[in-house]
């Protein structure tokens, strides 16, 4: 009946939902920890040191009483001083550790003057450095990092490529959002609902103030980056499994760059299924539907030269 972490009464996320969720999305420490871990994940900003343990330290430490992050809005404004006092319990024991500071040695006197006993740990310095580097990541990765319902890498890439900036996305109407290839009405509604929440808007504004650009350099406005005459124009491709020479994101990017549609699921409308080791159920569905299945070498030819290269 109640969230086991924050105690909020459980409820459906929207009318008609069968499952119950904690509606305290902003302040539930467990939800915040999960979102921060998602931000650091490979599918979003890929920040080393912002995994499960790091996210817990920043959102649910033993000390200080008020954690460094009370929402993800403060993530890119974190400093060494914010990390320094954190104390956490070692998982599976009663021991307490301070992951972001270590005992001072004589050689640290000049580099870190002031504290006679402790200096920042390598983990603290690494995390601050990684967060700074993350500010230069692609726009689509930041869209994924916002944890907007239904907005995964495929939809995020489509939105970023078409609109070029968060400002243009927020200014778009429902119909304009839904009309983008790979988006549709469900994702359009999810975007509008997300930006209607004040603390969500605070996240993007704080990140912008702390150096996140929220735009693709030299993008010429909505629709200008659509590849209408690429070698895969009008072609739908599903990439699944491990394709040699491509990460999952790189394979999707190659399809989009060639003007094709990078679909996330296999259907009768799919033209090609590029399958590598670990393809799983998508390969089985493609075989069942009698679709054209290609390997990594053929995929490379497809995105570079088009379907005719496979004839």
CSV table of C-alpha atoms in Angstrom, one decimal, residues 50-292:
chain,number,residue,atom,x,y,z
A,50,UNK,CA,27.9,7.4,-11.6
A,51,UNK,CA,26.7,3.9,-11.4
A,52,UNK,CA,24.7,2.2,-8.7
A,53,UNK,CA,27.1,2.9,-5.9
A,54,UNK,CA,27.9,6.5,-6.9
A,55,UNK,CA,24.2,7.3,-7.4
A,56,UNK,CA,23.4,5.9,-3.9
A,57,UNK,CA,26.2,8.0,-2.4
A,58,UNK,CA,24.9,11.2,-3.9
A,59,UNK,CA,21.2,10.7,-3.1
A,60,UNK,CA,21.1,8.4,0.0
A,61,UNK,CA,24.3,8.9,2.1
A,62,UNK,CA,24.5,8.3,5.8
A,63,UNK,CA,25.9,11.8,6.1
A,64,UNK,CA,25.2,14.6,5.4
A,65,UNK,CA,21.6,14.6,6.4
A,66,UNK,CA,20.7,16.7,3.3
A,67,UNK,CA,22.3,14.7,0.4
A,68,UNK,CA,24.3,16.5,-2.3
A,69,UNK,CA,21.4,15.7,-4.8
A,70,UNK,CA,17.8,16.3,-3.8
A,71,UNK,CA,16.9,16.2,-7.5
A,72,UNK,CA,19.0,15.6,-10.5
A,73,UNK,CA,18.9,19.3,-11.2
A,74,UNK,CA,22.0,19.8,-9.2
A,75,UNK,CA,24.1,17.2,-10.9
A,76,UNK,CA,26.3,19.4,-13.1
A,77,UNK,CA,26.8,21.9,-10.4
A,78,UNK,CA,28.4,19.4,-8.0
A,79,UNK,CA,31.8,20.4,-6.6
A,80,UNK,CA,34.6,18.7,-4.7
A,81,UNK,CA,33.2,20.4,-1.5
A,82,UNK,CA,29.8,18.7,-2.1
A,83,UNK,CA,31.4,15.3,-2.4
A,84,UNK,CA,34.0,15.7,0.4
A,85,UNK,CA,31.8,15.0,3.5
A,86,UNK,CA,29.8,12.1,2.1
A,87,UNK,CA,29.7,9.0,4.3
A,88,UNK,CA,28.1,5.7,3.1
A,89,UNK,CA,27.6,2.3,4.6
A,90,UNK,CA,29.6,-0.5,2.9
A,91,UNK,CA,27.1,-2.8,1.2
A,92,UNK,CA,26.6,-6.0,3.1
A,93,UNK,CA,28.3,-4.8,6.4
A,94,UNK,CA,28.0,-2.2,9.1
A,95,UNK,CA,31.2,-0.5,8.1
A,96,UNK,CA,31.1,3.2,7.1
A,97,UNK,CA,33.4,4.7,4.5
A,98,UNK,CA,34.1,8.1,2.9
A,99,UNK,CA,34.5,7.3,-0.8
A,100,UNK,CA,35.3,10.9,-1.8
A,101,UNK,CA,38.2,11.7,0.6
A,102,UNK,CA,41.3,10.0,1.8
A,103,UNK,CA,43.9,10.7,4.5
A,104,UNK,CA,46.3,13.5,3.8
A,105,UNK,CA,49.9,12.6,2.9
A,106,UNK,CA,52.9,14.9,3.0
A,107,UNK,CA,53.0,15.2,-0.8
A,108,UNK,CA,49.4,16.6,-0.8
A,109,UNK,CA,50.3,19.7,1.2
A,110,UNK,CA,50.8,22.0,-1.8
A,111,UNK,CA,48.1,20.5,-4.1
A,112,UNK,CA,45.3,20.5,-1.4
A,113,UNK,CA,46.2,23.1,1.3
A,114,UNK,CA,43.8,23.8,4.2
A,115,UNK,CA,42.6,20.4,5.6
A,116,UNK,CA,45.2,18.9,8.0
A,117,UNK,CA,43.8,15.4,7.8
A,118,UNK,CA,42.0,14.7,4.6
A,119,UNK,CA,42.2,15.5,0.8
A,120,UNK,CA,39.8,14.6,-2.1
A,121,UNK,CA,40.0,11.0,-3.2
A,122,UNK,CA,40.7,9.9,-6.8
A,123,UNK,CA,37.1,8.9,-7.1
A,124,UNK,CA,36.0,12.5,-6.3
A,125,UNK,CA,38.4,14.1,-8.8
A,126,UNK,CA,37.4,11.5,-11.4
A,127,UNK,CA,33.6,12.1,-11.0
A,128,UNK,CA,33.9,15.9,-11.3
A,129,UNK,CA,36.1,15.5,-14.4
A,130,UNK,CA,33.7,13.0,-15.9
A,131,UNK,CA,30.7,15.3,-15.3
A,132,UNK,CA,32.6,18.1,-17.0
A,133,UNK,CA,33.3,15.9,-20.0
A,134,UNK,CA,29.7,14.8,-20.2
A,135,UNK,CA,28.6,18.3,-21.0
A,136,UNK,CA,30.0,17.9,-24.5
A,137,UNK,CA,27.9,14.7,-25.2
A,138,UNK,CA,25.3,14.7,-28.1
A,139,UNK,CA,21.9,16.3,-27.6
A,140,UNK,CA,20.1,13.0,-27.9
A,141,UNK,CA,22.0,11.5,-25.0
A,142,UNK,CA,20.8,14.4,-22.8
A,143,UNK,CA,17.2,13.7,-23.9
A,144,UNK,CA,17.5,10.1,-22.9
A,145,UNK,CA,19.1,11.2,-19.6
A,146,UNK,CA,15.9,13.1,-18.6
A,147,UNK,CA,14.0,9.9,-18.0
A,148,UNK,CA,11.0,11.0,-20.1
A,149,UNK,CA,8.6,8.0,-20.4
A,150,UNK,CA,9.0,6.3,-23.8
A,151,UNK,CA,11.9,8.4,-24.9
A,152,UNK,CA,14.7,6.0,-25.5
A,153,UNK,CA,17.7,6.3,-27.8
A,154,UNK,CA,15.8,5.9,-31.1
A,155,UNK,CA,13.2,8.5,-30.3
A,156,UNK,CA,15.8,10.8,-28.8
A,157,UNK,CA,18.0,10.6,-31.9
A,158,UNK,CA,15.0,11.4,-34.1
A,159,UNK,CA,14.0,14.4,-32.0
A,160,UNK,CA,17.5,15.8,-31.7
A,161,UNK,CA,18.2,15.3,-35.4
A,162,UNK,CA,15.0,16.9,-36.5
A,163,UNK,CA,14.7,19.9,-34.1
A,164,UNK,CA,18.3,20.5,-33.3
A,165,UNK,CA,17.8,22.0,-29.8
A,166,UNK,CA,15.7,21.6,-26.7
A,167,UNK,CA,14.3,25.0,-27.3
A,168,UNK,CA,12.8,23.9,-30.6
A,169,UNK,CA,11.5,20.7,-29.1
A,170,UNK,CA,9.7,22.6,-26.3
A,171,UNK,CA,8.3,25.1,-28.8
A,172,UNK,CA,6.8,22.3,-31.0
A,173,UNK,CA,3.1,21.4,-31.0
A,174,UNK,CA,1.8,17.9,-30.3
A,175,UNK,CA,1.2,17.4,-34.0
A,176,UNK,CA,4.7,18.7,-34.9
A,177,UNK,CA,6.3,16.3,-32.4
A,178,UNK,CA,4.2,13.3,-33.5
A,179,UNK,CA,5.0,13.9,-37.2
A,180,UNK,CA,8.7,13.2,-36.7
A,181,UNK,CA,9.7,9.8,-38.0
A,182,UNK,CA,10.3,7.5,-35.0
A,183,UNK,CA,8.3,9.6,-32.5
A,184,UNK,CA,4.5,9.4,-32.9
A,185,UNK,CA,1.6,10.6,-30.7
A,186,UNK,CA,2.4,8.5,-27.6
A,187,UNK,CA,5.9,9.9,-27.3
A,188,UNK,CA,4.6,13.4,-28.2
A,189,UNK,CA,2.1,13.3,-25.3
A,190,UNK,CA,4.8,12.0,-23.0
A,191,UNK,CA,7.1,15.0,-23.9
A,192,UNK,CA,4.3,17.5,-23.3
A,193,UNK,CA,3.3,15.9,-20.0
A,194,UNK,CA,7.0,15.9,-18.8
A,195,UNK,CA,7.6,19.6,-19.6
A,196,UNK,CA,4.4,20.6,-17.9
A,197,UNK,CA,5.9,19.7,-14.5
A,198,UNK,CA,7.8,22.6,-12.8
A,199,UNK,CA,10.6,20.6,-11.3
A,200,UNK,CA,11.3,18.9,-14.6
A,201,UNK,CA,11.7,22.3,-16.2
A,202,UNK,CA,14.1,23.2,-13.3
A,203,UNK,CA,16.3,20.3,-14.3
A,204,UNK,CA,16.9,21.5,-17.8
A,205,UNK,CA,17.3,25.1,-16.7
A,206,UNK,CA,19.8,24.2,-14.0
A,207,UNK,CA,21.8,22.0,-16.4
A,208,UNK,CA,21.8,24.8,-18.9
A,209,UNK,CA,23.1,27.2,-16.3
A,210,UNK,CA,25.8,24.7,-15.4
A,211,UNK,CA,27.1,24.4,-18.9
A,212,UNK,CA,24.9,21.8,-20.8
A,213,UNK,CA,24.4,23.3,-24.3
A,214,UNK,CA,21.1,21.6,-25.2
A,215,UNK,CA,21.7,22.2,-28.9
A,216,UNK,CA,23.4,20.7,-31.9
A,217,UNK,CA,26.1,23.1,-33.2
A,218,UNK,CA,25.4,24.5,-36.7
A,219,UNK,CA,21.9,22.9,-36.9
A,220,UNK,CA,19.7,25.1,-39.1
A,221,UNK,CA,16.4,24.6,-37.4
A,222,UNK,CA,13.6,22.0,-37.4
A,223,UNK,CA,13.7,19.6,-40.3
A,224,UNK,CA,17.0,20.9,-41.7
A,225,UNK,CA,19.0,17.8,-40.8
A,226,UNK,CA,16.5,15.3,-42.3
A,227,UNK,CA,18.3,13.1,-44.9
A,228,UNK,CA,15.5,12.9,-47.5
A,229,UNK,CA,17.6,11.6,-50.3
A,230,UNK,CA,20.0,9.2,-48.4
A,231,UNK,CA,20.8,5.8,-49.7
A,232,UNK,CA,18.3,4.3,-47.2
A,233,UNK,CA,15.5,6.8,-47.8
A,234,UNK,CA,12.2,5.0,-47.2
A,235,UNK,CA,14.0,1.9,-45.8
A,236,UNK,CA,13.3,0.5,-42.3
A,237,UNK,CA,16.2,-1.4,-40.6
A,238,UNK,CA,16.3,-3.2,-37.3
A,239,UNK,CA,19.8,-3.7,-35.9
A,240,UNK,CA,20.0,-6.4,-33.2
A,241,UNK,CA,22.7,-8.4,-31.5
A,242,UNK,CA,26.4,-7.6,-31.7
A,243,UNK,CA,27.4,-6.2,-35.1
A,244,UNK,CA,31.1,-6.2,-35.6
A,245,UNK,CA,32.4,-2.6,-36.0
A,246,UNK,CA,29.3,-1.0,-34.4
A,247,UNK,CA,28.0,-0.4,-30.9
A,248,UNK,CA,24.2,-0.4,-30.7
A,249,UNK,CA,24.1,3.4,-30.8
A,250,UNK,CA,26.6,3.6,-33.7
A,251,UNK,CA,24.4,1.1,-35.8
A,252,UNK,CA,21.3,3.3,-35.2
A,253,UNK,CA,23.2,6.4,-36.1
A,254,UNK,CA,24.5,4.8,-39.3
A,255,UNK,CA,21.0,4.0,-40.3
A,256,UNK,CA,19.7,7.5,-39.6
A,257,UNK,CA,22.7,9.2,-41.3
A,258,UNK,CA,21.9,7.2,-44.4
A,259,UNK,CA,18.3,8.5,-44.4
A,260,UNK,CA,16.7,5.3,-43.1
A,261,UNK,CA,14.4,4.5,-40.2
A,262,UNK,CA,16.1,2.8,-37.3
A,263,UNK,CA,13.3,0.8,-35.8
A,264,UNK,CA,13.4,-0.8,-32.4
A,265,UNK,CA,11.0,-3.7,-33.2
A,266,UNK,CA,10.5,-6.1,-36.0
A,267,UNK,CA,7.3,-6.0,-38.0
A,268,UNK,CA,6.0,-6.6,-41.6
A,269,UNK,CA,7.1,-3.1,-42.4
A,270,UNK,CA,10.8,-3.9,-41.7
A,271,UNK,CA,12.9,-4.1,-44.8
A,272,UNK,CA,16.2,-5.5,-43.3
A,273,UNK,CA,17.2,-7.0,-40.0
A,274,UNK,CA,20.9,-6.7,-39.3
A,275,UNK,CA,21.6,-9.5,-36.8
A,276,UNK,CA,24.7,-10.4,-34.9
A,277,UNK,CA,25.5,-12.8,-32.0
A,278,UNK,CA,22.9,-12.4,-29.3
A,279,UNK,CA,20.1,-11.2,-31.6
A,280,UNK,CA,17.5,-13.2,-29.7
A,281,UNK,CA,13.8,-12.9,-30.2
A,282,UNK,CA,14.1,-10.2,-32.9
A,283,UNK,CA,15.9,-12.6,-35.1
A,284,UNK,CA,13.3,-15.3,-34.5
A,285,UNK,CA,10.5,-12.8,-35.4
A,286,UNK,CA,12.3,-11.8,-38.6
A,287,UNK,CA,12.6,-15.5,-39.7
A,288,UNK,CA,9.0,-16.0,-38.9
A,289,UNK,CA,8.0,-13.1,-41.1
A,290,UNK,CA,10.4,-14.1,-43.9
A,291,UNK,CA,12.3,-10.8,-43.7
A,292,UNK,CA,15.7,-10.1,-45.3
